Amino acid sequence: MSNPLLSRWDTPFEIAPFNSISDDDFAPALKQALAAHSAQINAIANSSELPTFANVIEALETPCRELEQVLGVFFTVAGADSNPKREELQREFSPKLAAHFSAITANKALFARIKAVWDQRAELDLTDEQQRVLMLTHRGFVRGGAALEGDADVRMQEIKGRLATLGTQFTQNLLADERSWFMELSEEDLEGLPAFVVKTARAAGEEQGKDCPVVTLSRSLITPFLQFSPSRDLRKKAFNAWAARGANGGETDNRAIAAEILKLREERAQLLGYDNFAAYKLETEMAKTPEAVRGLLMEVWDAAKSRADQDAQVLTAMMQADGINGDLAPWDWRYYAEKRRKAEHDLDEAALKPYLQLDRMIEASFACASRLFGLEFAPLDVPLYHPDCRAWEVTRDGQHMAVFIGDYFARGSKRSGAWCSAMRQQAEFPEVQAPVVINVCNFAKGDPALLSWDDARTLFHEFGHALHQMLSNVTYESISGTSVARDFVELPSQLFEHWLEVPEVLQEFATHAETGEPMPQEMLEKVLGAANFDMGFQTVEYVASALVDLAFHDGPAPADPMARQAEVLEEIGMPRAIIMRHATPHFAHVFSSDGYSSGYYSYMWSEVMDADAFAAFEEAGGAFDAERAKALEEHILSTGGSVDPAELYTAFRGRLPGVEALLKGRGLVAE
């Protein structure tokens, strides 16, 4: 019987046949796929023909179908629906994949042919896109260590393999801590909690096999519990468990892993001739240097900390009015901030949530994409990897554009957070292929499922990433969709969040779960008026994380990352009642892979652009201005990594932005 992961998928739009794939298929399929890809690479490297763009660069751009299928399916289910077998496979696959791709970078014959094409680039009649792909390919091999020789070359391969193993271990430790902890609640403990929190806690108890409600470390449950529980002791217990993920001692403790990762990254950068890992990593980003990143973060930090300090005084007074003396603690902030929001804006999240139904917010995101870019979404009835998943065919003017899959609900088998990935990316070479894009979130399940305002923003954010994939229109897969600089990739996602706040969108799609009535105008005004509420807190916890990430990589690797984290927070004057959004032992953005290492700042860098970009719509005909939408697609969403991002943004806006729009957008300075 043939392995379904390796055969051609005779399914609608060649979606993976999830109902035919078992966990036992992955290991043999990967073995065959790696062999097939190695044969393809060796044929390119050992060709007797003179090197050309076609037989070297385009040959490398020709995907190994078997490997793409295996990895596309495996990493989708490993992240969103894991189990012990898949976790075991991930530990087994990580070093194998690292060794495989390191061997490609280290292939001297292959690099010699790439360099030969690079050296003759001036005489080649290449399109702008081909020149970009050639530059990125050559640069990628050099930065991967292709020019290293002898012991340095061997050591580079060892470092890459070890980093892959450590990243997987870090992620699985974090998932284990999140999955294993829960706090049982008595009926008395439910007093003061809104109905939606009680309902979610009871459902979580059933999932844990308990006959009582529980609080878990799922963000969709612990965050509202911290907002609404009047029990300070229970808030403290839950908060401390949330903050301690990855730092509980024993087999799942991530602190030593983080230290080793940082040391290996430093060594890797120095082998390539860089002073430190931040200098290496940022060279290819829009920011270019650690100094530019720190400059932006500190400019925002000063305004955010000032606001947070003012807010802390207000919240402390509220707490002391409740008869609690002493200082405001991290487990108090969300509770008193929610009380303050209700008092100052008369906005009660429990009253707001029925207007933010998941299905209606999905409709809203689709409707905005339709008005802006002419996209249409039709449900697909196809087997997917979990019963919670849904799929749609995306078309424009009757032409197939993409398949979009949504996996929205939290479960124990899914890592925390939200993300967008593509099981297949858009390309026109060597044949036309449309993308298959997935949004994964962690919303609380319900009937109907109701979202918080932050949840709804997350949904729009991840769909912005999906649009970047779906509207991609380039020739080569390596520069398709979100294959752009890390500090540019968040622009489309953060920009799309703005459409959630467009009044006409909320008027149409924010309808009550029971009555079907639209959100009252008074509530709508309160929601929009409170959009920047508690922004000092949100900005401080984020920027602190970004500054710690940068400090870890801009200089010698710290022997004790926790001590270095404490030093950085002390240097910047971190408010005592706020902690980093992601403390080191659970900072998966930075330690699960190299993706956001030295790059967590990129959300803020992109926000400078997204605030300015949405202002372009407002300055034109409004949120749905056709000319601005056309320009956004033409210069940013369709172009992938085919052009330098600074050039793309300038083409869209006419200039690069300053930080002023961001500070105004966050309400941290006066309009």
XYZ file of C-alpha atoms in Angstrom:
671
model
C 0.000 0.000 0.000
C 1.455 3.376 -1.017
C 2.178 6.022 1.598
C -0.493 8.762 1.313
C 2.076 11.414 2.226
C 4.134 10.651 -0.878
C 1.507 10.048 -3.562
C -0.135 12.719 -5.686
C -3.166 13.993 -3.820
C -6.253 13.447 -5.941
C -8.368 15.612 -3.669
C -10.203 18.922 -4.081
C -7.481 21.540 -4.692
C -4.889 18.913 -3.704
C -5.614 19.377 -0.004
C -3.833 16.801 2.136
C -5.977 13.638 2.559
C -5.948 13.869 6.348
C -8.430 11.014 6.744
C -5.976 8.643 5.008
C -2.863 9.655 6.945
C -1.771 7.967 10.189
C 1.074 8.832 12.522
C 2.841 5.663 11.367
C 3.129 7.147 7.866
C 5.367 10.068 8.857
C 8.717 8.401 9.587
C 8.933 6.252 6.427
C 7.596 9.114 4.316
C 10.192 11.533 5.653
C 12.983 9.036 4.982
C 11.941 8.684 1.338
C 11.302 12.402 0.910
C 14.736 13.352 2.271
C 16.345 10.847 -0.081
C 14.420 12.293 -3.029
C 15.404 15.836 -2.122
C 19.061 14.864 -1.633
C 19.090 13.274 -5.085
C 17.606 16.474 -6.548
C 20.238 18.649 -4.829
C 23.111 16.357 -5.839
C 21.986 16.446 -9.459
C 22.163 20.257 -9.412
C 25.519 20.328 -7.602
C 27.216 17.663 -9.747
C 25.919 18.715 -13.165
C 28.548 18.840 -15.903
C 26.771 21.726 -17.630
C 28.025 25.275 -17.256
C 26.171 26.959 -14.368
C 23.231 29.129 -15.431
C 20.321 30.778 -13.686
C 18.054 28.046 -15.056
C 20.090 24.954 -14.147
C 21.178 26.228 -10.725
C 18.847 28.850 -9.236
C 15.604 27.781 -10.910
C 16.530 24.161 -10.306
C 16.785 24.966 -6.588
C 13.437 26.770 -6.824
C 11.822 23.580 -8.150
C 10.154 22.122 -5.054
C 10.576 18.524 -3.961
C 6.892 17.628 -3.877
C 7.318 14.675 -1.523
C 9.245 16.678 1.072
C 6.863 19.642 0.932
C 3.880 17.335 1.440
C 5.415 15.477 4.389
C 6.614 18.597 6.187
C 3.464 20.587 5.418
C 1.228 17.970 7.023
C 3.521 17.017 9.889
C 4.250 20.504 11.211
C 0.600 21.459 10.875
C -0.561 18.642 13.151
C 2.496 18.792 15.440
C 1.682 22.389 16.348
C -2.113 22.338 16.330
C -3.052 18.778 17.333
C -0.111 17.111 19.022
C -0.022 13.791 20.853
C 2.765 11.735 22.468
C 3.590 9.969 19.190
C 3.843 13.257 17.269
C 5.972 14.802 20.008
C 8.298 11.794 19.827
C 8.485 12.149 16.039
C 9.219 15.854 16.342
C 12.161 15.130 18.646
C 13.368 12.532 16.138
C 12.827 14.693 13.046
C 14.362 17.955 14.282
C 18.043 16.892 14.186
C 17.488 14.950 10.949
C 15.997 17.973 9.207
C 18.673 20.280 10.574
C 21.384 17.915 9.313
C 19.678 17.614 5.923
C 19.382 21.341 5.278
C 22.807 22.052 6.790
C 24.321 19.548 4.367
C 22.774 21.469 1.474
C 24.258 24.759 2.681
C 27.604 23.051 3.247
C 27.680 21.439 -0.217
C 30.800 23.042 -1.704
C 30.070 21.934 -5.262
C 26.589 23.423 -5.066
C 27.819 26.696 -3.595
C 30.506 26.929 -6.289
C 27.802 26.773 -8.954
C 25.663 29.360 -7.129
C 28.689 31.647 -6.824
C 29.482 31.195 -10.505
C 26.012 32.437 -11.436
C 26.308 35.268 -8.898
C 29.673 36.369 -10.258
C 28.311 36.636 -13.800
C 25.046 38.346 -12.799
C 25.923 41.575 -14.637
C 25.997 39.738 -17.956
C 22.776 37.808 -17.394
C 19.504 39.073 -18.836
C 17.488 38.599 -15.658
C 14.217 40.156 -14.603
C 14.153 42.212 -11.407
C 12.506 39.295 -9.625
C 15.155 36.853 -10.852
C 17.924 39.195 -9.720
C 16.298 39.347 -6.289
C 16.036 35.544 -6.058
C 19.681 35.165 -7.114
C 20.813 37.682 -4.482
C 18.747 36.052 -1.740
C 19.962 32.557 -2.672
C 23.628 33.560 -2.671
C 23.238 35.567 0.541
C 21.360 32.746 2.230
C 24.104 30.236 1.486
C 26.846 32.602 2.673
C 24.964 33.374 5.887
C 24.324 29.652 6.315
C 28.072 28.970 6.359
C 28.638 27.782 2.781
C 31.948 29.645 2.541
C 33.338 28.123 5.746
C 36.099 25.543 5.537
C 37.534 22.819 7.736
C 36.775 22.800 11.451
C 34.597 25.930 11.192
C 32.420 24.205 8.606
C 32.046 21.076 10.741
C 31.278 23.106 13.846
C 28.594 25.106 12.028
C 26.760 21.892 11.141
C 26.990 20.701 14.747
C 25.580 23.994 16.036
C 22.623 23.925 13.635
C 21.730 20.380 14.637
C 21.956 21.108 18.340
C 19.862 24.287 18.009
C 17.121 22.363 16.220
C 17.007 19.785 19.015
C 16.974 22.436 21.741
C 14.230 24.462 20.035
C 11.975 21.423 19.852
C 12.703 20.550 23.481
C 11.926 24.130 24.590
C 8.558 24.065 22.803
C 7.560 20.663 24.136
C 8.530 21.585 27.697
C 6.355 24.666 27.495
C 3.424 22.683 26.099
C 3.850 20.100 28.878
C 3.735 22.786 31.577
C 0.682 24.416 30.020
C -1.104 21.106 29.629
C -0.404 19.672 33.079
C -1.416 22.569 35.349
C -4.955 23.353 36.407
C -6.634 24.793 39.485
C -9.896 23.340 40.748
C -12.631 25.806 41.656
C -15.431 25.385 44.154
C -18.877 26.806 43.535
C -17.963 29.638 45.931
C -14.896 30.430 43.810
C -17.201 31.129 40.851
C -18.841 34.064 42.600
C -18.202 37.317 40.779
C -17.195 35.610 37.544
C -19.243 36.383 34.415
C -21.304 33.579 32.941
C -18.944 33.126 29.990
C -15.963 32.517 32.307
C -17.951 30.057 34.420
C -19.041 28.215 31.296
C -15.474 28.013 29.990
C -14.181 26.817 33.387
C -16.816 24.066 33.558
C -15.930 22.922 30.035
C -12.235 22.910 30.986
C -13.073 20.774 34.024
C -14.835 18.240 31.833
C -11.823 18.127 29.495
C -9.576 17.462 32.520
C -11.895 14.675 33.699
C -12.947 16.592 36.803
C -16.436 16.998 38.212
C -15.768 20.648 39.047
C -14.793 23.761 37.111
C -11.085 24.418 36.665
C -8.779 27.203 35.526
C -6.131 26.103 33.041
C -3.192 27.936 31.492
C -5.067 28.454 28.246
C -4.906 32.195 27.587
C -8.610 32.220 26.677
C -9.426 31.111 30.239
C -6.701 32.429 32.518
C -6.821 35.994 31.191
C -10.550 36.539 31.880
C -10.162 34.766 35.235
C -7.484 37.296 36.199
C -9.746 40.091 34.971
C -12.852 39.094 36.886
C -12.067 36.896 39.911
C -12.545 38.892 43.133
C -10.399 36.349 45.025
C -6.919 37.811 45.292
C -5.487 34.512 46.559
C -6.828 32.578 43.576
C -5.630 35.256 41.158
C -2.165 35.076 42.713
C -2.046 31.282 42.442
C -3.202 31.287 38.815
C -0.922 34.166 37.825
C 2.151 32.601 39.388
C 1.508 29.338 37.549
C 1.136 31.276 34.278
C 4.336 33.235 34.911
C 6.299 30.115 35.936
C 5.785 28.135 32.728
C 9.101 26.620 31.702
C 10.686 27.418 35.084
C 9.252 24.788 37.408
C 12.363 22.649 37.785
C 12.613 19.060 36.648
C 12.524 17.760 33.091
C 10.429 20.588 31.644
C 12.574 23.462 32.931
C 13.738 25.677 30.050
C 16.302 27.911 31.758
C 19.401 25.834 30.975
C 18.112 25.284 27.439
C 17.782 29.041 26.906
C 21.366 29.591 28.115
C 22.736 26.947 25.747
C 20.746 28.314 22.805
C 22.132 31.816 23.366
C 25.701 30.542 23.616
C 25.354 28.513 20.405
C 23.846 31.457 18.523
C 26.759 33.646 19.579
C 29.242 31.036 18.368
C 27.363 30.651 15.093
C 27.495 34.406 14.439
C 31.182 34.620 15.290
C 32.025 31.756 12.926
C 30.514 33.934 10.185
C 32.537 36.981 11.206
C 29.944 38.932 13.218
C 30.525 40.400 16.665
C 27.302 38.913 18.011
C 24.074 37.259 16.961
C 22.043 40.481 16.839
C 24.454 41.993 14.316
C 24.150 38.840 12.200
C 20.380 38.561 12.439
C 19.471 42.202 11.900
C 21.694 42.689 8.845
C 18.916 41.416 6.544
C 16.013 43.167 8.310
C 14.639 46.649 7.689
C 16.137 47.819 10.983
C 19.660 46.699 9.945
C 21.342 47.352 13.330
C 20.761 46.737 17.065
C 21.150 50.491 17.607
C 18.193 51.262 15.326
C 16.044 48.694 17.139
C 16.963 49.958 20.583
C 16.329 53.531 19.487
C 12.767 52.737 18.431
C 12.009 50.637 21.497
C 13.314 53.227 23.957
C 11.401 56.044 22.262
C 8.215 54.051 22.756
C 9.274 52.817 26.210
C 9.534 56.273 27.728
C 5.997 57.211 26.690
C 4.561 53.818 27.666
C 6.216 53.675 31.082
C 5.030 57.178 31.898
C 1.456 56.152 31.108
C 1.756 52.864 33.009
C 3.118 54.626 36.111
C 0.153 56.996 36.075
C -2.260 54.086 35.649
C -0.608 52.150 38.498
C -1.372 54.995 40.904
C -5.050 54.905 39.954
C -5.278 51.119 40.279
C -3.430 51.154 43.616
C -5.927 53.649 44.992
C -8.790 51.423 43.817
C -7.212 48.395 45.496
C -6.642 50.247 48.752
C -10.240 51.434 48.651
C -11.125 47.737 48.765
C -9.238 47.502 52.051
C -6.085 45.918 50.631
C -2.978 47.749 51.800
C 0.436 47.499 50.210
C 1.598 47.630 46.632
C -0.274 46.726 43.486
C 0.882 43.257 42.361
C 0.961 41.717 38.879
C -2.058 39.531 39.744
C -4.008 42.681 40.666
C -3.478 44.714 37.512
C -5.959 43.062 35.153
C -8.650 42.858 37.851
C -8.542 46.535 38.750
C -7.986 47.622 35.157
C -11.209 45.810 34.217
C -13.071 47.533 37.081
C -11.638 50.856 35.952
C -12.630 50.252 32.348
C -16.180 49.510 33.455
C -16.252 52.641 35.629
C -14.631 55.089 33.206
C -15.997 53.782 29.926
C -19.066 52.015 31.289
C -17.852 49.062 29.227
C -18.399 45.604 30.657
C -16.649 42.808 28.754
C -19.287 40.347 29.929
C -21.919 42.523 28.241
C -19.716 43.042 25.183
C -18.862 39.394 24.428
C -22.324 38.321 23.188
C -21.871 40.825 20.351
C -18.557 39.275 19.320
C -19.619 35.871 18.058
C -16.802 33.921 16.423
C -18.847 33.076 13.326
C -19.881 36.689 12.826
C -16.308 37.922 13.262
C -15.149 35.406 10.652
C -17.869 36.790 8.363
C -16.637 40.311 9.111
C -13.047 39.487 8.167
C -14.249 37.866 4.940
C -16.502 40.812 4.133
C -13.648 43.296 4.583
C -11.435 41.195 2.282
C -14.242 41.121 -0.258
C -14.764 44.894 -0.233
C -11.062 45.663 -0.325
C -9.763 43.016 -2.714
C -12.776 41.379 -4.357
C -12.286 37.998 -2.655
C -15.163 35.562 -2.138
C -15.277 32.673 0.356
C -17.276 29.457 -0.130
C -17.330 26.654 2.501
C -15.582 23.406 1.555
C -16.614 19.981 2.818
C -13.258 18.189 2.990
C -11.529 16.001 5.596
C -9.215 18.051 7.839
C -6.871 17.170 10.684
C -9.345 17.940 13.501
C -13.156 18.142 13.700
C -12.921 21.768 14.878
C -11.288 22.866 11.597
C -13.205 24.533 8.785
C -12.206 25.248 5.196
C -13.220 27.681 2.463
C -12.384 28.080 -1.192
C -11.203 31.614 -1.944
C -12.014 33.001 -5.403
C -11.934 36.310 -7.249
C -14.036 36.908 -10.335
C -14.624 33.165 -10.498
C -10.908 32.323 -10.436
C -9.542 30.031 -7.706
C -7.123 31.964 -5.470
C -6.536 29.789 -2.400
C -7.883 27.364 0.166
C -8.264 28.877 3.636
C -8.466 26.674 6.751
C -9.503 28.011 10.164
C -8.705 26.155 13.401
C -10.035 28.444 16.109
C -10.566 26.609 19.420
C -8.201 25.982 22.335
C -7.433 22.368 23.269
C -4.762 20.530 25.214
C -3.134 19.181 22.060
C -2.479 22.668 20.635
C 0.396 24.948 21.565
C -0.632 28.320 22.920
C -0.877 31.522 20.928
C -2.092 32.113 17.393
C -0.347 31.749 14.053
C -0.702 31.568 10.304
C 1.052 28.985 8.149
C 0.865 27.758 4.581
C 0.773 24.083 3.726
C 1.446 25.194 0.172
C 2.636 28.609 -0.995
C 1.694 30.508 -4.138
C 4.095 30.194 -7.086
C 4.099 30.177 -10.884
C 7.333 28.223 -11.345
C 7.797 25.440 -12.295
C 3.990 25.288 -12.459
C 1.174 27.447 -11.219
C 0.119 26.556 -7.678
C -2.407 28.263 -5.419
C -1.776 28.501 -1.671
C -3.354 26.459 1.113
C -3.332 28.733 4.179
C -4.159 27.973 7.815
C -5.056 30.284 10.707
C -4.679 28.682 14.148
C -6.089 30.374 17.273
C -6.905 29.424 20.862
C -10.405 30.752 21.539
C -12.696 29.311 24.190
C -15.206 26.884 22.730
C -18.894 27.611 23.218
C -22.306 27.383 21.609
C -22.061 29.928 20.200
C -18.373 30.728 20.675
C -17.961 34.268 21.998
C -14.792 36.342 21.714
C -13.213 39.030 23.814
C -12.161 42.218 22.052
C -8.553 40.979 22.109
C -9.691 37.664 20.601
C -11.468 39.470 17.785
C -8.342 41.535 17.143
C -6.283 38.321 17.046
C -8.665 36.848 14.474
C -8.251 39.878 12.218
C -4.479 39.886 12.799
C -3.983 36.284 11.691
C -6.314 36.786 8.739
C -4.096 39.685 7.662
C -1.230 37.192 7.455
C -3.507 34.884 5.470
C -4.275 37.666 2.981
C -0.533 38.182 2.501
C -0.348 34.513 1.451
C -3.569 34.405 -0.576
C -2.907 37.565 -2.608
C 0.720 36.712 -3.337
C 1.509 36.972 -7.057
C 5.162 36.124 -7.685
C 6.993 33.590 -9.817
C 9.144 31.793 -7.266
C 8.059 30.075 -4.075
C 11.067 31.228 -2.037
C 9.835 34.851 -2.165
C 6.107 34.117 -1.993
C 3.602 35.438 0.533
C 5.076 36.023 3.977
C 8.655 35.204 2.862
C 9.784 38.717 3.726
C 11.963 40.434 6.325
C 10.823 39.587 9.854
C 10.213 43.245 10.727
C 8.033 43.644 7.621
C 5.983 40.446 7.913
C 3.743 41.861 10.661
C 2.682 44.881 8.590
C -0.195 43.193 6.700
C -1.469 41.443 9.851
C -1.357 44.480 12.125
C -2.768 46.709 9.413
C -5.795 44.453 8.927
C -6.610 44.768 12.650
C -7.704 48.352 11.953
C -10.747 47.168 9.987
C -12.170 45.571 13.138
C -12.538 49.088 14.533
C -14.323 50.523 11.492
C -17.793 51.494 12.818
C -19.722 50.226 9.792
C -18.063 46.803 10.152
C -19.106 46.500 13.789
C -22.591 47.830 13.042
C -23.126 45.029 10.523
C -21.381 42.073 12.153
C -21.339 42.721 15.913
C -24.784 41.236 16.555
C -26.090 39.767 19.811
C -25.841 35.992 20.127
C -29.389 35.621 21.473
C -31.397 38.501 20.021
C -29.550 39.063 16.750
C -29.728 42.784 17.401
C -26.767 44.914 16.284
C -24.476 46.381 18.901
C -26.181 49.500 20.302
C -24.651 52.760 19.128
C -23.828 53.696 22.707
C -21.872 50.463 23.247
C -20.170 50.845 19.868
C -18.947 54.291 20.859
C -17.719 52.935 24.196
C -15.841 50.077 22.498
C -14.084 52.423 20.106
C -13.514 54.990 22.842
C -11.845 52.358 25.020
C -9.713 50.922 22.188
C -6.551 52.339 23.756
C -7.546 51.617 27.331
C -4.679 50.248 29.456
C -2.281 50.776 26.555
C 0.519 51.731 28.953
C 0.368 48.225 30.456
C 0.163 46.481 27.086
C 3.044 48.468 25.630
C 5.289 48.084 28.674
C 4.912 44.293 28.864
C 5.653 44.003 25.131
C 8.566 46.458 24.868
C 10.212 44.962 27.958
C 10.180 41.558 26.257
C 11.643 43.021 23.072
C 14.420 44.817 24.967
C 15.363 41.651 26.860
C 15.436 39.685 23.603
C 17.739 42.286 22.059
C 20.012 42.357 25.129
C 20.369 38.575 25.037
C 21.801 38.720 21.504
C 23.551 42.124 21.299
C 26.765 41.277 23.113
C 28.253 38.228 24.820
C 25.747 35.470 25.504
C 24.772 35.582 29.191
C 25.765 32.552 31.252
C 22.614 33.123 33.311
C 19.779 34.485 31.122
C 17.494 34.977 34.132
C 20.074 37.233 35.786
C 20.523 39.169 32.542
C 16.743 39.504 32.214
C 16.597 40.964 35.734
C 19.427 43.405 34.923
C 17.686 44.711 31.806
C 14.384 45.187 33.616
C 16.151 47.043 36.411
C 18.001 49.278 33.922
C 14.804 50.369 32.189
C 12.843 50.809 35.414
C 10.265 48.072 34.826
C 7.122 48.822 36.863
C 6.850 46.316 39.717
C 3.214 45.502 39.003
C 3.878 44.472 35.376
C 5.938 41.535 34.139
C 7.295 40.826 30.673
C 4.701 39.495 28.257
C 7.039 36.549 27.646
C 9.586 35.793 30.362
C 12.646 33.860 29.230
C 11.566 30.285 30.166
C 8.380 30.566 28.072
C 9.602 32.997 25.400
C 8.770 30.628 22.535
C 9.019 33.384 19.913
C 12.729 33.614 20.688
C 13.754 30.128 21.799
C 11.604 27.636 19.869
C 13.476 28.592 16.688
C 15.539 31.436 15.260
C 12.385 33.051 13.825
C 11.987 35.986 16.207
C 15.383 35.812 17.935
C 16.712 39.385 18.059
C 13.477 40.081 16.233
C 10.650 40.295 18.755
C 10.833 44.069 18.221
C 9.427 43.491 14.722
C 5.792 43.815 15.853
C 6.594 47.361 16.975
C 8.619 48.139 13.845
C 5.703 46.963 11.717
C 3.237 48.926 13.840
C 5.059 52.136 12.951
C 4.149 51.309 9.353
C 0.641 49.941 9.952
C -0.484 53.051 11.837
C 0.825 55.209 9.012
C -0.600 52.912 6.318
C -4.127 52.980 7.726
C -3.852 56.754 7.957
C -3.387 56.666 4.179
C -6.862 55.129 3.843
C -8.362 57.681 6.234
C -6.739 60.536 4.334
C -8.215 59.187 1.087
C -11.806 58.006 0.781
C -12.016 56.092 4.056
C -11.326 52.546 5.239
C -12.541 50.974 1.993
C -11.004 53.428 -0.459
C -10.596 51.476 -3.698
C -7.425 53.196 -4.876
C -5.631 52.703 -1.572
C -6.741 49.021 -1.474
C -5.423 48.533 -5.001
C -2.108 50.136 -4.037
C -1.868 47.997 -0.888
C -2.313 44.811 -2.895
C -0.020 45.934 -5.719
C 2.879 47.145 -3.606
C 2.722 45.007 -0.451
C 0.313 42.059 -0.377
C 1.059 40.623 -3.821
C 4.795 41.184 -3.944
C 6.090 38.847 -1.241
C 9.840 39.212 -0.881
C 10.444 40.151 -4.520
C 11.474 43.734 -3.631
C 13.248 45.314 -0.664
C 10.546 46.131 1.925
C 11.579 49.776 2.325
C 11.061 50.217 -1.423
C 7.679 48.492 -1.223
C 6.435 50.696 1.593
C 7.693 53.836 -0.096
C 5.918 52.802 -3.313
C 2.679 52.424 -1.350
C 2.915 55.526 0.839
C 5.384 57.801 -0.921
C 7.712 57.886 2.103
C 8.821 55.925 5.145
C 6.952 56.649 8.392
C 8.096 58.020 11.743
C 7.140 56.790 15.188
C 4.592 59.591 15.747
C 1.689 57.718 14.129
C 2.304 54.723 16.391
C 2.365 56.782 19.583
C -0.811 58.594 18.559
C -2.454 55.339 17.513
C -1.735 53.829 20.930
C -2.943 56.956 22.676
C 0.456 57.485 24.332
C 0.736 61.101 23.175
C -1.861 63.767 22.553
C -3.385 63.951 19.084
